PDB file of C-alpha atoms in Angstrom:
ATOM      1  CA  MET A   1     -17.152 -45.961  -3.507  1.00  0.00           C
ATOM      2  CA  PHE A   2     -16.930 -49.381  -1.876  1.00  0.00           C
ATOM      3  CA  ASN A   3     -16.151 -49.956   1.830  1.00  0.00           C
ATOM      4  CA  MET A   4     -14.768 -46.421   2.171  1.00  0.00           C
ATOM      5  CA  ASN A   5     -16.519 -45.482   5.421  1.00  0.00           C
ATOM      6  CA  PHE A   6     -13.648 -45.824   7.884  1.00  0.00           C
ATOM      7  CA  ALA A   7     -15.968 -45.292  10.849  1.00  0.00           C
ATOM      8  CA  GLU A   8     -17.555 -48.697  10.161  1.00  0.00           C
ATOM      9  CA  SER A   9     -16.149 -52.100  11.119  1.00  0.00           C
ATOM     10  CA  ILE A  10     -15.869 -54.356   8.070  1.00  0.00           C
ATOM     11  CA  ILE A  11     -15.128 -58.056   7.744  1.00  0.00           C
ATOM     12  CA  VAL A  12     -14.886 -59.559   4.256  1.00  0.00           C
ATOM     13  CA  ASP A  13     -14.677 -63.326   3.791  1.00  0.00           C
ATOM     14  CA  THR A  14     -13.129 -63.419   0.329  1.00  0.00           C
ATOM     15  CA  ALA A  15     -14.020 -67.102  -0.067  1.00  0.00           C
ATOM     16  CA  ASN A  16     -17.519 -65.761  -0.766  1.00  0.00           C
ATOM     17  CA  VAL A  17     -16.362 -63.033  -3.180  1.00  0.00           C
ATOM     18  CA  GLU A  18     -16.200 -63.689  -6.920  1.00  0.00           C
ATOM     19  CA  TRP A  19     -13.106 -62.803  -8.923  1.00  0.00           C
ATOM     20  CA  GLN A  20     -13.591 -59.732 -11.108  1.00  0.00           C
ATOM     21  CA  GLN A  21     -11.698 -59.217 -14.346  1.00  0.00           C
ATOM     22  CA  SER A  22      -9.335 -56.245 -14.439  1.00  0.00           C
ATOM     23  CA  PRO A  23      -8.742 -54.170 -17.599  1.00  0.00           C
ATOM     24  CA  MET A  24      -5.912 -56.584 -18.485  1.00  0.00           C
ATOM     25  CA  ALA A  25      -6.621 -60.168 -19.582  1.00  0.00           C
ATOM     26  CA  GLY A  26      -5.390 -62.781 -17.120  1.00  0.00           C
ATOM     27  CA  VAL A  27      -5.372 -60.414 -14.139  1.00  0.00           C
ATOM     28  CA  ASP A  28      -8.365 -60.759 -11.797  1.00  0.00           C
ATOM     29  CA  ARG A  29      -9.115 -59.288  -8.396  1.00  0.00           C
ATOM     30  CA  LYS A  30     -11.354 -59.412  -5.363  1.00  0.00           C
ATOM     31  CA  PRO A  31     -11.981 -55.841  -4.172  1.00  0.00           C
ATOM     32  CA  LEU A  32     -11.992 -55.169  -0.428  1.00  0.00           C
ATOM     33  CA  ALA A  33     -12.187 -51.375  -0.519  1.00  0.00           C
ATOM     34  CA  ARG A  34     -12.108 -49.032  -3.489  1.00  0.00           C
ATOM     35  CA  GLU A  35     -12.416 -45.283  -3.953  1.00  0.00           C
ATOM     36  CA  GLN A  36     -12.894 -45.206  -7.743  1.00  0.00           C
ATOM     37  CA  ALA A  37     -13.102 -47.716 -10.574  1.00  0.00           C
ATOM     38  CA  GLU A  38      -9.433 -47.690 -11.643  1.00  0.00           C
ATOM     39  CA  ARG A  39      -7.726 -45.069  -9.500  1.00  0.00           C
ATOM     40  CA  GLY A  40      -7.367 -43.790  -5.964  1.00  0.00           C
ATOM     41  CA  HIS A  41      -7.471 -45.720  -2.688  1.00  0.00           C
ATOM     42  CA  ALA A  42      -7.873 -49.471  -3.230  1.00  0.00           C
ATOM     43  CA  THR A  43      -7.321 -52.661  -1.242  1.00  0.00           C
ATOM     44  CA  SER A  44      -7.666 -55.946  -3.132  1.00  0.00           C
ATOM     45  CA  ILE A  45      -6.590 -59.524  -3.586  1.00  0.00           C
ATOM     46  CA  VAL A  46      -5.123 -59.771  -7.084  1.00  0.00           C
ATOM     47  CA  ARG A  47      -4.529 -62.937  -9.121  1.00  0.00           C
ATOM     48  CA  TYR A  48      -2.176 -63.125 -12.107  1.00  0.00           C
ATOM     49  CA  ALA A  49      -2.602 -66.106 -14.421  1.00  0.00           C
ATOM     50  CA  ALA A  50       0.601 -67.679 -15.737  1.00  0.00           C
ATOM     51  CA  GLY A  51       2.054 -65.520 -18.483  1.00  0.00           C
ATOM     52  CA  SER A  52      -0.139 -62.494 -17.758  1.00  0.00           C
ATOM     53  CA  VAL A  53       1.084 -58.909 -18.027  1.00  0.00           C
ATOM     54  CA  PHE A  54      -0.329 -55.652 -16.660  1.00  0.00           C
ATOM     55  CA  ARG A  55       0.214 -52.380 -18.500  1.00  0.00           C
ATOM     56  CA  PRO A  56       2.823 -49.919 -17.174  1.00  0.00           C
ATOM     57  CA  HIS A  57       1.262 -47.642 -14.561  1.00  0.00           C
ATOM     58  CA  PRO A  58       2.294 -45.057 -11.933  1.00  0.00           C
ATOM     59  CA  HIS A  59       1.644 -44.971  -8.185  1.00  0.00           C
ATOM     60  CA  PRO A  60       0.877 -41.345  -7.245  1.00  0.00           C
ATOM     61  CA  LEU A  61       0.479 -42.278  -3.566  1.00  0.00           C
ATOM     62  CA  GLY A  62       2.360 -45.561  -3.472  1.00  0.00           C
ATOM     63  CA  GLU A  63       1.740 -49.284  -3.718  1.00  0.00           C
ATOM     64  CA  GLU A  64       2.057 -51.938  -0.995  1.00  0.00           C
ATOM     65  CA  ILE A  65       2.150 -55.650  -1.917  1.00  0.00           C
ATOM     66  CA  LEU A  66       2.339 -58.933  -0.023  1.00  0.00           C
ATOM     67  CA  VAL A  67       2.970 -61.911  -2.315  1.00  0.00           C
ATOM     68  CA  LEU A  68       0.778 -64.734  -1.037  1.00  0.00           C
ATOM     69  CA  SER A  69       1.657 -67.425  -3.598  1.00  0.00           C
ATOM     70  CA  GLY A  70       3.581 -67.818  -6.859  1.00  0.00           C
ATOM     71  CA  ILE A  71       6.109 -65.313  -8.226  1.00  0.00           C
ATOM     72  CA  PHE A  72       5.360 -61.677  -9.049  1.00  0.00           C
ATOM     73  CA  SER A  73       7.760 -59.807 -11.356  1.00  0.00           C
ATOM     74  CA  ASP A  74       8.501 -56.333 -12.663  1.00  0.00           C
ATOM     75  CA  GLU A  75      11.533 -54.311 -13.778  1.00  0.00           C
ATOM     76  CA  MET A  76      12.996 -54.570 -10.273  1.00  0.00           C
ATOM     77  CA  GLY A  77      13.145 -58.371 -10.336  1.00  0.00           C
ATOM     78  CA  GLU A  78      11.203 -61.404  -9.126  1.00  0.00           C
ATOM     79  CA  PHE A  79       9.285 -61.481  -5.851  1.00  0.00           C
ATOM     80  CA  PRO A  80       8.333 -64.986  -4.650  1.00  0.00           C
ATOM     81  CA  ALA A  81       5.654 -65.917  -2.111  1.00  0.00           C
ATOM     82  CA  GLY A  82       6.517 -64.427   1.250  1.00  0.00           C
ATOM     83  CA  THR A  83       7.793 -61.106  -0.119  1.00  0.00           C
ATOM     84  CA  TYR A  84       6.460 -57.826   1.269  1.00  0.00           C
ATOM     85  CA  PHE A  85       7.411 -54.688  -0.617  1.00  0.00           C
ATOM     86  CA  ARG A  86       6.473 -51.028  -0.926  1.00  0.00           C
ATOM     87  CA  ASN A  87       6.787 -48.826  -4.020  1.00  0.00           C
ATOM     88  CA  PRO A  88       6.679 -45.207  -2.810  1.00  0.00           C
ATOM     89  CA  PRO A  89       4.747 -42.264  -4.280  1.00  0.00           C
ATOM     90  CA  GLY A  90       5.932 -41.274  -7.744  1.00  0.00           C
ATOM     91  CA  THR A  91       7.170 -44.709  -8.797  1.00  0.00           C
ATOM     92  CA  SER A  92       5.834 -46.775 -11.700  1.00  0.00           C
ATOM     93  CA  HIS A  93       6.277 -50.277 -13.082  1.00  0.00           C
ATOM     94  CA  ALA A  94       5.060 -52.853 -15.617  1.00  0.00           C
ATOM     95  CA  PRO A  95       4.195 -56.000 -13.607  1.00  0.00           C
ATOM     96  CA  HIS A  96       3.883 -59.531 -14.921  1.00  0.00           C
ATOM     97  CA  SER A  97       4.020 -63.148 -13.760  1.00  0.00           C
ATOM     98  CA  ALA A  98       5.473 -66.017 -15.765  1.00  0.00           C
ATOM     99  CA  SER A  99       4.159 -68.742 -13.446  1.00  0.00           C
ATOM    100  CA  GLY A 100       1.166 -66.939 -11.907  1.00  0.00           C
ATOM    101  CA  CYS A 101       0.718 -65.455  -8.444  1.00  0.00           C
ATOM    102  CA  VAL A 102      -1.763 -64.178  -5.850  1.00  0.00           C
ATOM    103  CA  LEU A 103      -1.184 -60.859  -4.092  1.00  0.00           C
ATOM    104  CA  PHE A 104      -2.608 -58.734  -1.301  1.00  0.00           C
ATOM    105  CA  VAL A 105      -2.410 -55.192  -2.696  1.00  0.00           C
ATOM    106  CA  LYS A 106      -2.963 -51.714  -1.246  1.00  0.00           C
ATOM    107  CA  LEU A 107      -2.840 -48.697  -3.570  1.00  0.00           C
ATOM    108  CA  HIS A 108      -2.736 -44.935  -3.053  1.00  0.00           C
ATOM    109  CA  GLN A 109      -2.489 -45.066   0.747  1.00  0.00           C
ATOM    110  CA  PHE A 110       0.982 -43.701   1.587  1.00  0.00           C
ATOM    111  CA  PHE A 111       1.920 -40.472   3.274  1.00  0.00           C
ATOM    112  CA  GLU A 112       3.145 -38.199   0.451  1.00  0.00           C
ATOM    113  CA  HIS A 113       6.581 -37.866   2.066  1.00  0.00           C
ATOM    114  CA  ASP A 114       6.992 -41.614   2.689  1.00  0.00           C
ATOM    115  CA  LEU A 115       9.570 -42.234  -0.032  1.00  0.00           C
ATOM    116  CA  ASN A 116      11.136 -45.438   1.292  1.00  0.00           C
ATOM    117  CA  GLN A 117      11.436 -48.318  -1.184  1.00  0.00           C
ATOM    118  CA  ILE A 118      11.578 -51.546   0.799  1.00  0.00           C
ATOM    119  CA  GLU A 119      11.527 -55.312   0.318  1.00  0.00           C
ATOM    120  CA  VAL A 120      11.212 -57.761   3.227  1.00  0.00           C
ATOM    121  CA  SER A 121      11.120 -61.570   3.360  1.00  0.00           C
ATOM    122  CA  VAL A 122       8.169 -62.691   5.511  1.00  0.00           C
ATOM    123  CA  GLU A 123       9.411 -65.591   7.637  1.00  0.00           C
ATOM    124  CA  ALA A 124       5.964 -66.965   8.513  1.00  0.00           C
ATOM    125  CA  ILE A 125       5.153 -67.478   4.814  1.00  0.00           C
ATOM    126  CA  ARG A 126       8.591 -68.745   3.789  1.00  0.00           C
ATOM    127  CA  HIS A 127       8.847 -71.086   6.803  1.00  0.00           C
ATOM    128  CA  PRO A 128       5.398 -72.405   7.913  1.00  0.00           C
ATOM    129  CA  ASN A 129       6.662 -73.633  11.295  1.00  0.00           C
ATOM    130  CA  TRP A 130       7.964 -70.187  12.237  1.00  0.00           C
ATOM    131  CA  ARG A 131       6.083 -68.576  15.145  1.00  0.00           C
ATOM    132  CA  GLY A 132       6.202 -65.076  16.495  1.00  0.00           C
ATOM    133  CA  VAL A 133       5.853 -61.455  15.379  1.00  0.00           C
ATOM    134  CA  GLN A 134       7.874 -59.986  12.517  1.00  0.00           C
ATOM    135  CA  HIS A 135       8.020 -56.234  12.097  1.00  0.00           C
ATOM    136  CA  LEU A 136       7.824 -55.239   8.421  1.00  0.00           C
ATOM    137  CA  TYR A 137       7.659 -51.439   8.317  1.00  0.00           C
ATOM    138  CA  GLU A 138       7.190 -48.305  10.413  1.00  0.00           C
ATOM    139  CA  PHE A 139       6.733 -44.694   9.375  1.00  0.00           C
ATOM    140  CA  GLU A 140       5.388 -41.830  11.499  1.00  0.00           C
ATOM    141  CA  GLY A 141       3.062 -43.957  13.607  1.00  0.00           C
ATOM    142  CA  GLU A 142       2.159 -46.432  10.871  1.00  0.00           C
ATOM    143  CA  ASN A 143       3.211 -49.962  11.840  1.00  0.00           C
ATOM    144  CA  VAL A 144       3.055 -53.085   9.674  1.00  0.00           C
ATOM    145  CA  PHE A 145       3.847 -56.588  10.922  1.00  0.00           C
ATOM    146  CA  VAL A 146       2.996 -60.266  10.512  1.00  0.00           C
ATOM    147  CA  CYS A 147       1.991 -62.573  13.371  1.00  0.00           C
ATOM    148  CA  SER A 148       2.188 -66.358  13.378  1.00  0.00           C
ATOM    149  CA  LEU A 149       0.429 -67.760  16.444  1.00  0.00           C
ATOM    150  CA  ASN A 150      -0.911 -71.045  17.770  1.00  0.00           C
ATOM    151  CA  ALA A 151      -4.546 -71.798  18.548  1.00  0.00           C
ATOM    152  CA  ASN A 152      -5.825 -70.033  21.683  1.00  0.00           C
ATOM    153  CA  GLU A 153      -2.628 -67.992  21.971  1.00  0.00           C
ATOM    154  CA  ALA A 154      -3.007 -64.436  23.252  1.00  0.00           C
ATOM    155  CA  LEU A 155      -2.419 -61.557  20.877  1.00  0.00           C
ATOM    156  CA  PRO A 156       1.005 -59.931  21.264  1.00  0.00           C
ATOM    157  CA  HIS A 157       1.390 -56.591  23.016  1.00  0.00           C
ATOM    158  CA  VAL A 158       2.326 -54.905  19.730  1.00  0.00           C
ATOM    159  CA  ILE A 159      -1.342 -55.136  18.710  1.00  0.00           C
ATOM    160  CA  LYS A 160      -3.097 -52.274  20.440  1.00  0.00           C
ATOM    161  CA  SER A 161      -6.681 -52.419  21.629  1.00  0.00           C
ATOM    162  CA  SER A 162      -9.158 -49.544  21.250  1.00  0.00           C
ATOM    163  CA  GLU A 163      -7.388 -48.262  18.119  1.00  0.00           C
ATOM    164  CA  PRO A 164      -7.993 -48.455  14.348  1.00  0.00           C
ATOM    165  CA  ILE A 165      -6.577 -51.594  12.756  1.00  0.00           C
ATOM    166  CA  GLU A 166      -6.497 -53.501   9.505  1.00  0.00           C
ATOM    167  CA  LEU A 167      -5.908 -57.261   9.563  1.00  0.00           C
ATOM    168  CA  PHE A 168      -5.601 -59.831   6.750  1.00  0.00           C
ATOM    169  CA  ILE A 169      -5.588 -63.606   7.392  1.00  0.00           C
ATOM    170  CA  ILE A 170      -2.848 -65.310   5.368  1.00  0.00           C
ATOM    171  CA  GLU A 171      -3.457 -68.824   6.702  1.00  0.00           C
ATOM    172  CA  GLY A 172      -5.542 -70.386   9.460  1.00  0.00           C
ATOM    173  CA  GLN A 173      -8.740 -69.552  11.272  1.00  0.00           C
ATOM    174  CA  CYS A 174      -9.838 -67.063  13.915  1.00  0.00           C
ATOM    175  CA  GLU A 175     -12.909 -65.181  15.087  1.00  0.00           C
ATOM    176  CA  TYR A 176     -13.584 -61.519  15.677  1.00  0.00           C
ATOM    177  CA  ASP A 177     -16.715 -60.468  17.522  1.00  0.00           C
ATOM    178  CA  SER A 178     -18.071 -64.019  16.987  1.00  0.00           C
ATOM    179  CA  VAL A 179     -17.587 -63.751  13.199  1.00  0.00           C
ATOM    180  CA  SER A 180     -15.445 -66.507  11.677  1.00  0.00           C
ATOM    181  CA  MET A 181     -12.428 -65.367   9.669  1.00  0.00           C
ATOM    182  CA  GLY A 182     -10.684 -67.921   7.472  1.00  0.00           C
ATOM    183  CA  LYS A 183      -7.902 -67.763   4.911  1.00  0.00           C
ATOM    184  CA  HIS A 184      -7.793 -64.419   3.044  1.00  0.00           C
ATOM    185  CA  SER A 185     -10.439 -62.791   5.233  1.00  0.00           C
ATOM    186  CA  TRP A 186      -9.980 -59.065   5.812  1.00  0.00           C
ATOM    187  CA  LEU A 187     -10.894 -56.935   8.814  1.00  0.00           C
ATOM    188  CA  ARG A 188     -10.835 -53.163   9.129  1.00  0.00           C
ATOM    189  CA  THR A 189     -12.192 -51.534  12.256  1.00  0.00           C
ATOM    190  CA  PRO A 190     -11.823 -48.084  13.844  1.00  0.00           C
ATOM    191  CA  TYR A 191     -11.896 -49.549  17.357  1.00  0.00           C
ATOM    192  CA  PHE A 192     -10.188 -52.913  17.784  1.00  0.00           C
ATOM    193  CA  ASN A 193     -11.272 -55.062  20.734  1.00  0.00           C
ATOM    194  CA  LYS A 194      -8.530 -57.549  21.592  1.00  0.00           C
ATOM    195  CA  GLY A 195     -10.926 -59.429  23.851  1.00  0.00           C
ATOM    196  CA  ALA A 196     -13.197 -60.162  20.867  1.00  0.00           C
ATOM    197  CA  PHE A 197     -10.396 -61.779  18.838  1.00  0.00           C
ATOM    198  CA  ASN A 198     -10.017 -65.560  19.260  1.00  0.00           C
ATOM    199  CA  ILE A 199      -7.520 -67.801  17.470  1.00  0.00           C
ATOM    200  CA  THR A 200      -9.207 -71.118  16.690  1.00  0.00           C
ATOM    201  CA  SER A 201      -6.349 -72.771  14.748  1.00  0.00           C
ATOM    202  CA  PRO A 202      -2.696 -71.973  14.029  1.00  0.00           C
ATOM    203  CA  VAL A 203      -2.906 -68.691  12.160  1.00  0.00           C
ATOM    204  CA  ILE A 204      -0.731 -66.285  10.178  1.00  0.00           C
ATOM    205  CA  PHE A 205      -1.978 -62.758   9.678  1.00  0.00           C
ATOM    206  CA  TRP A 206      -0.784 -59.379   8.415  1.00  0.00           C
ATOM    207  CA  VAL A 207      -1.574 -56.324  10.555  1.00  0.00           C
ATOM    208  CA  LYS A 208      -1.400 -52.576  10.016  1.00  0.00           C
ATOM    209  CA  GLN A 209      -2.042 -49.935  12.667  1.00  0.00           C
ATOM    210  CA  GLY A 210      -1.600 -46.186  12.848  1.00  0.00           C
ATOM    211  CA  HIS A 211      -2.423 -45.526   9.181  1.00  0.00           C
ATOM    212  CA  PHE A 212      -5.907 -44.077   9.585  1.00  0.00           C
ATOM    213  CA  SER A 213      -7.963 -42.339  12.222  1.00  0.00           C
ATOM    214  CA  VAL A 214     -11.656 -41.615  12.637  1.00  0.00           C
ATOM    215  CA  ASP A 215     -13.310 -38.534  14.097  1.00  0.00           C
ATOM    216  CA  PHE A 216     -16.489 -39.944  15.592  1.00  0.00           C
ATOM    217  CA  THR A 217     -17.701 -36.453  16.504  1.00  0.00           C
ATOM    218  CA  SER A 218     -17.607 -35.084  12.946  1.00  0.00           C
ATOM    219  CA  ASN A 219     -21.222 -36.018  12.263  1.00  0.00           C
ATOM    220  CA  LEU A 220     -22.640 -34.920  15.630  1.00  0.00           C
TER     221      LEU A 220
END
């Protein structure tokens, strides 16, 4: 188990994390959280070299992908940078990338009855000058969105304080609780403090709320 204690606040600066080879040649990853070696709950940055192929595999509890750069492909088509998509529980695919790509990937983290297959174009990635909040997905309290904000701008009201949150920096720089977070940094905390979050340069980040909860009294 790696970073699977959801009662702890975690910040990972992936610039300081080495790429690890996956079971398939040409596909590397930087793990952020992982339940088991090659199955179960996992959050990672994944890099496909040009021409690489991953073996066909199922998603018992779904797969969520944000394409950060390049073009990701499977039987459903091609997904260029700025594509957010969700493959629901029970689906499978054989991914590959002709030109190479980098992805933010979350595996085995869906509600079992969340069977929606979606694909959304993320405006902040496709159009760098775009500013604002784009809603990507909502299901039974789980909310996913992308924010593109200027330096020193206040966080939007859609981001709730005092609640569990997961946040991934796509571009730019910010700080949380005096810890610097640059490009491809990842934050997961059971109790988000909006007052501790400072935007130090124009920033684009992905946010998810409402997808996990923590019982702080369980160990008392």
